Amino acid sequence: MRYEMGLSARSSRDYAAELNSQQYAAVTTDCRRALVIAGAGSGKTRTLTYRVAWLLDQGVAPWRILLLTFTNKAAREMLRRVEQLTGKPADQLWGGTFHAVANRLLRRHADLLGYRPGFTIMDSDDQKALMRSLVKQHAPREGRDRRFPKAELLIGLHSLAANTERDRRDVLAEDYPDLERWAEPIEQIFDAYAERKRQSNCMDFDDLLLNLLRLLREHADIREQIRQRFSHILVDEYQDTNAPQEEIIRLLSGGPDSQLMVVGDDAQSIYSWRGANVQHILSFGQRYPDASVFRIETNYRSVPAILAVSNSAIAGNTRQYRKELRSARAAGSMLPAIIPAPDNRTEAAFVARRIDELLDGGMAGRDIAVLYRAHFHSLDVQMELTRRHIPFRITSGLRFFEQAHVKDAVSFLRLLVNPRDEVAFRRIVGTFPGVGDATAAKLLAAWLEVLELRQREHPGETSVPVPHSELFGGIRVSAKLKPHWGAFLSLMDSLHPQGGTLTPSELVGLVVSYLTPYLHSAYENYEERADDLAQLSRTIDSSGNLDEFLAQVALLSEADQEVPEDDDCVTLSTIHQAKGLEWKAVFVVFLGEGMFPNRRVLEAGDLNALEEETRLFYVAVTRAEDQLYLSYPRYNGRGGDRQYCPASRFLTSLPPELYEVWEIC
């Protein structure tokens, strides 16, 4: 295949003046293989965009440059900056996500893999719809009654196998051992899933990578054509690559004239749970012995005191490229603060009060963030901010009480307090296998009819004074639904406030036990959902009584309407979602041992997982520009479910001269 020759060099730009010395060395290198270790806040995007501009100014034709990123937003931003730098349109550059680039290449060559022209790409909703139909078709009848895994969970299993290039049965045994008893029907479903996609001439997102990889491996002529087209390959966020992406990079850059530059930070590799492998960046020099390594360590984001904490936090990791971030900024007015709080409610009250003070002092809400390891760590902060009428936006998904599994649990409590709560009833019976809208409506009508009869016989009753199994046991249900209906009524009998002997926390505990099989089959991250419900139990115990708690939930949900993007709101986010972002003031909460680092990581004794937890803490700390607050509750919960919570090792390992302790009551 014939390609255009490069353009003649023409540039009056003074790269040495516009970049620091470490950035300049990376941008202008002529080495064939380059690994750029760009520390947090060191201008990674600037380095990559200047590298593209440099190549263009050296006469490289734009269509010979391939820029691979992890988000469309990152690709658009880099191409926009290249246009600003060079004054040349960037539309001839190949820039985009791995999936977008794979799609472009497969459009030209998918016929070699057995696809017809015009293949379509399935989105996540398409995947779920197809997988659900296959589960209905292939799950054993007795399996459906025993909570056969749901479509969403199977999609997660299938995707993890694809993104790690592991055999599906190995993934099932190692990552989903509780599902092994269904190994045969699960494999049948996956085989049927692949066949239905072939018949429909469709690919899902994982197929885009796997099919490009197959094209490059099996068709040497196409591989060489692509290599000849792209003389320079640049990869952003290299520490986040999974197995197929790493192999695609290797195959694309394997030509005799190919130049490869990968940019990343091993200290910010935090996505192993979705297939990313930090070993790719750590072993780059072994796979490419001729590679040069460039370190960019000047940080333009954080004040020196915050960088001192981040450098100390990551120092103990054994697997890393050693680096020392240095601040380009002047010293700030305060050291990072460690705040031991008596309990989780007091911790949340401190965070909300301090945010109030910052807002009163003139700081914008958009410049403040509360970060956490797990979503349930934000529950008390959400409630405190709502009480104080401080607007906030959650960027890490739904607010706590909007999550499906939390709504499921709360629905039982709502129905206990108000047996005529139609929304709660429909939600509960919706967790029964095979119950759709029509069946739910019939059950609701029968339920309300029984209540109406009871009301006529006993005027003035506001609750159900007799066991639910006695009152509602006569409702006719199908043989398939009978065991689930019976289990539901038995649970409601257990929850029944006869004598008021159960605490709100004990009520939630019974609901969680009932829901556990459903959660296990419905959600890939079952253990995290269980943690959410455990925190719900502790929170409800400290809220007073059940009526008061449900009122708080309703008020919080009312405040949970989506906030417009341009509103001045405090950000609440998991640390995983906060990567790449920055704020003037950052609060990292629930820094207790077993909370962060995660209890399951500690129990497993996995050094690699613990080092990833350390990297996650490092990412959290390096989001802060001016002020950093690190807090933990000495006790989580109140009353009978109170748990002692010692300070995280991430705090106790810090030299005391790096921080100040704020004692609160």
mmCIF file of C-alpha atoms in Angstrom, residues 168-306:
data_model
loop_
_atom_site.group_PDB
_atom_site.id
_atom_site.type_symbol
_atom_site.label_atom_id
_atom_site.label_comp_id
_atom_site.label_asym_id
_atom_site.label_seq_id
_atom_site.Cartn_x
_atom_site.Cartn_y
_atom_site.Cartn_z
ATOM 1 C CA ARG A 168 -14.067 -18.283 30.698
ATOM 2 C CA ARG A 169 -14.063 -21.392 32.873
ATOM 3 C CA ASP A 170 -10.928 -20.157 34.654
ATOM 4 C CA VAL A 171 -12.571 -16.790 35.291
ATOM 5 C CA LEU A 172 -15.650 -18.576 36.612
ATOM 6 C CA ALA A 173 -13.580 -20.718 38.986
ATOM 7 C CA GLU A 174 -11.267 -17.969 40.211
ATOM 8 C CA ASP A 175 -13.478 -14.866 40.252
ATOM 9 C CA TYR A 176 -17.019 -16.291 40.514
ATOM 10 C CA PRO A 177 -16.607 -19.547 42.484
ATOM 11 C CA ASP A 178 -20.185 -19.428 43.810
ATOM 12 C CA LEU A 179 -21.477 -19.792 40.246
ATOM 13 C CA GLU A 180 -19.434 -22.873 39.337
ATOM 14 C CA ARG A 181 -22.397 -25.159 39.985
ATOM 15 C CA TRP A 182 -23.953 -23.599 36.885
ATOM 16 C CA ALA A 183 -20.807 -23.845 34.732
ATOM 17 C CA GLU A 184 -22.433 -25.944 32.001
ATOM 18 C CA PRO A 185 -25.551 -23.807 31.357
ATOM 19 C CA ILE A 186 -23.450 -20.634 31.639
ATOM 20 C CA GLU A 187 -21.118 -21.942 28.942
ATOM 21 C CA GLN A 188 -24.136 -22.832 26.787
ATOM 22 C CA ILE A 189 -25.443 -19.289 27.190
ATOM 23 C CA PHE A 190 -22.084 -17.801 26.193
ATOM 24 C CA ASP A 191 -21.872 -20.050 23.132
ATOM 25 C CA ALA A 192 -25.408 -19.045 22.159
ATOM 26 C CA TYR A 193 -24.520 -15.379 22.758
ATOM 27 C CA ALA A 194 -21.596 -15.625 20.327
ATOM 28 C CA GLU A 195 -23.726 -17.425 17.749
ATOM 29 C CA ARG A 196 -26.572 -14.883 17.955
ATOM 30 C CA LYS A 197 -24.090 -12.047 17.436
ATOM 31 C CA ARG A 198 -22.682 -13.787 14.377
ATOM 32 C CA GLN A 199 -26.150 -14.375 12.951
ATOM 33 C CA SER A 200 -27.063 -10.725 13.549
ATOM 34 C CA ASN A 201 -23.768 -9.418 12.118
ATOM 35 C CA CYS A 202 -23.145 -7.611 15.423
ATOM 36 C CA MET A 203 -20.192 -6.981 17.695
ATOM 37 C CA ASP A 204 -20.212 -5.876 21.309
ATOM 38 C CA PHE A 205 -17.516 -3.549 22.655
ATOM 39 C CA ASP A 206 -15.239 -6.388 23.731
ATOM 40 C CA ASP A 207 -15.532 -7.920 20.248
ATOM 41 C CA LEU A 208 -14.092 -4.750 18.717
ATOM 42 C CA LEU A 209 -10.793 -5.302 20.523
ATOM 43 C CA LEU A 210 -10.752 -9.082 20.190
ATOM 44 C CA ASN A 211 -11.585 -8.976 16.477
ATOM 45 C CA LEU A 212 -8.934 -6.355 15.770
ATOM 46 C CA LEU A 213 -6.469 -8.530 17.651
ATOM 47 C CA ARG A 214 -7.533 -11.548 15.624
ATOM 48 C CA LEU A 215 -7.186 -9.560 12.383
ATOM 49 C CA LEU A 216 -3.641 -8.501 13.283
ATOM 50 C CA ARG A 217 -2.621 -11.996 14.360
ATOM 51 C CA GLU A 218 -4.139 -13.984 11.496
ATOM 52 C CA HIS A 219 -3.623 -11.677 8.511
ATOM 53 C CA ALA A 220 0.015 -10.707 8.148
ATOM 54 C CA ASP A 221 -0.607 -8.677 4.986
ATOM 55 C CA ILE A 222 -3.184 -6.444 6.697
ATOM 56 C CA ARG A 223 -0.940 -6.124 9.737
ATOM 57 C CA GLU A 224 1.911 -4.895 7.542
ATOM 58 C CA GLN A 225 -0.349 -2.426 5.712
ATOM 59 C CA ILE A 226 -1.428 -0.890 9.010
ATOM 60 C CA ARG A 227 2.148 -0.781 10.291
ATOM 61 C CA GLN A 228 3.250 1.047 7.159
ATOM 62 C CA ARG A 229 0.450 3.555 7.529
ATOM 63 C CA PHE A 230 1.236 4.510 11.141
ATOM 64 C CA SER A 231 4.857 5.461 11.627
ATOM 65 C CA HIS A 232 4.222 6.957 15.080
ATOM 66 C CA ILE A 233 1.969 5.410 17.713
ATOM 67 C CA LEU A 234 1.251 7.289 20.931
ATOM 68 C CA VAL A 235 -0.663 5.772 23.849
ATOM 69 C CA ASP A 236 -2.240 7.708 26.716
ATOM 70 C CA GLU A 237 -2.844 6.258 30.225
ATOM 71 C CA TYR A 238 -0.708 3.240 29.405
ATOM 72 C CA GLN A 239 -0.924 1.939 32.990
ATOM 73 C CA ASP A 240 -4.615 1.172 32.361
ATOM 74 C CA THR A 241 -4.140 -1.167 29.390
ATOM 75 C CA ASN A 242 -5.633 -4.640 29.511
ATOM 76 C CA ALA A 243 -4.274 -7.748 27.790
ATOM 77 C CA PRO A 244 -5.908 -7.264 24.337
ATOM 78 C CA GLN A 245 -4.944 -3.575 24.253
ATOM 79 C CA GLU A 246 -1.330 -4.329 25.143
ATOM 80 C CA GLU A 247 -1.111 -6.973 22.416
ATOM 81 C CA ILE A 248 -2.698 -4.601 19.864
ATOM 82 C CA ILE A 249 -0.048 -1.995 20.698
ATOM 83 C CA ARG A 250 2.721 -4.569 20.285
ATOM 84 C CA LEU A 251 1.443 -5.780 16.928
ATOM 85 C CA LEU A 252 0.787 -2.297 15.518
ATOM 86 C CA SER A 253 4.211 -0.991 16.523
ATOM 87 C CA GLY A 254 6.197 -4.013 15.370
ATOM 88 C CA GLY A 255 7.316 -2.641 12.011
ATOM 89 C CA PRO A 256 11.005 -1.839 11.396
ATOM 90 C CA ASP A 257 10.269 1.895 11.094
ATOM 91 C CA SER A 258 7.527 2.149 13.738
ATOM 92 C CA GLN A 259 8.031 4.517 16.658
ATOM 93 C CA LEU A 260 6.125 3.961 19.887
ATOM 94 C CA MET A 261 5.636 6.331 22.809
ATOM 95 C CA VAL A 262 3.508 5.312 25.783
ATOM 96 C CA VAL A 263 2.669 7.770 28.544
ATOM 97 C CA GLY A 264 1.375 6.841 31.970
ATOM 98 C CA ASP A 265 1.997 6.618 35.690
ATOM 99 C CA ASP A 266 2.349 3.268 37.396
ATOM 100 C CA ALA A 267 1.457 4.969 40.700
ATOM 101 C CA GLN A 268 -2.036 5.640 39.312
ATOM 102 C CA SER A 269 -2.838 2.109 38.116
ATOM 103 C CA ILE A 270 -6.120 1.401 39.949
ATOM 104 C CA TYR A 271 -8.334 -0.566 37.550
ATOM 105 C CA SER A 272 -7.242 -4.207 37.858
ATOM 106 C CA TRP A 273 -10.861 -5.153 38.622
ATOM 107 C CA ARG A 274 -11.781 -4.390 35.012
ATOM 108 C CA GLY A 275 -8.766 -6.110 33.470
ATOM 109 C CA ALA A 276 -6.032 -3.449 33.579
ATOM 110 C CA ASN A 277 -2.598 -4.865 34.371
ATOM 111 C CA VAL A 278 0.038 -2.648 36.009
ATOM 112 C CA GLN A 279 2.686 -5.146 34.918
ATOM 113 C CA HIS A 280 2.398 -3.822 31.353
ATOM 114 C CA ILE A 281 3.972 -0.507 32.321
ATOM 115 C CA LEU A 282 6.351 -2.008 34.893
ATOM 116 C CA SER A 283 7.785 -4.522 32.405
ATOM 117 C CA PHE A 284 7.880 -2.210 29.374
ATOM 118 C CA GLY A 285 11.682 -2.221 29.317
ATOM 119 C CA GLN A 286 11.776 -6.019 29.305
ATOM 120 C CA ARG A 287 9.471 -6.262 26.285
ATOM 121 C CA TYR A 288 11.223 -3.406 24.492
ATOM 122 C CA PRO A 289 14.912 -3.638 25.451
ATOM 123 C CA ASP A 290 15.786 -0.618 23.284
ATOM 124 C CA ALA A 291 13.314 1.614 25.149
ATOM 125 C CA SER A 292 14.231 4.900 26.817
ATOM 126 C CA VAL A 293 12.447 5.939 30.016
ATOM 127 C CA PHE A 294 11.591 9.587 30.667
ATOM 128 C CA ARG A 295 10.396 10.795 34.067
ATOM 129 C CA ILE A 296 8.321 13.960 34.428
ATOM 130 C CA GLU A 297 8.223 14.848 38.124
ATOM 131 C CA THR A 298 7.390 18.557 38.340
ATOM 132 C CA ASN A 299 3.859 18.900 39.681
ATOM 133 C CA TYR A 300 1.877 22.025 38.792
ATOM 134 C CA ARG A 301 -1.243 21.124 40.778
ATOM 135 C CA SER A 302 -0.512 20.723 44.474
ATOM 136 C CA VAL A 303 1.285 22.747 47.131
ATOM 137 C CA PRO A 304 4.511 21.176 48.515
ATOM 138 C CA ALA A 305 2.907 19.955 51.767
ATOM 139 C CA ILE A 306 0.374 17.838 49.883
#
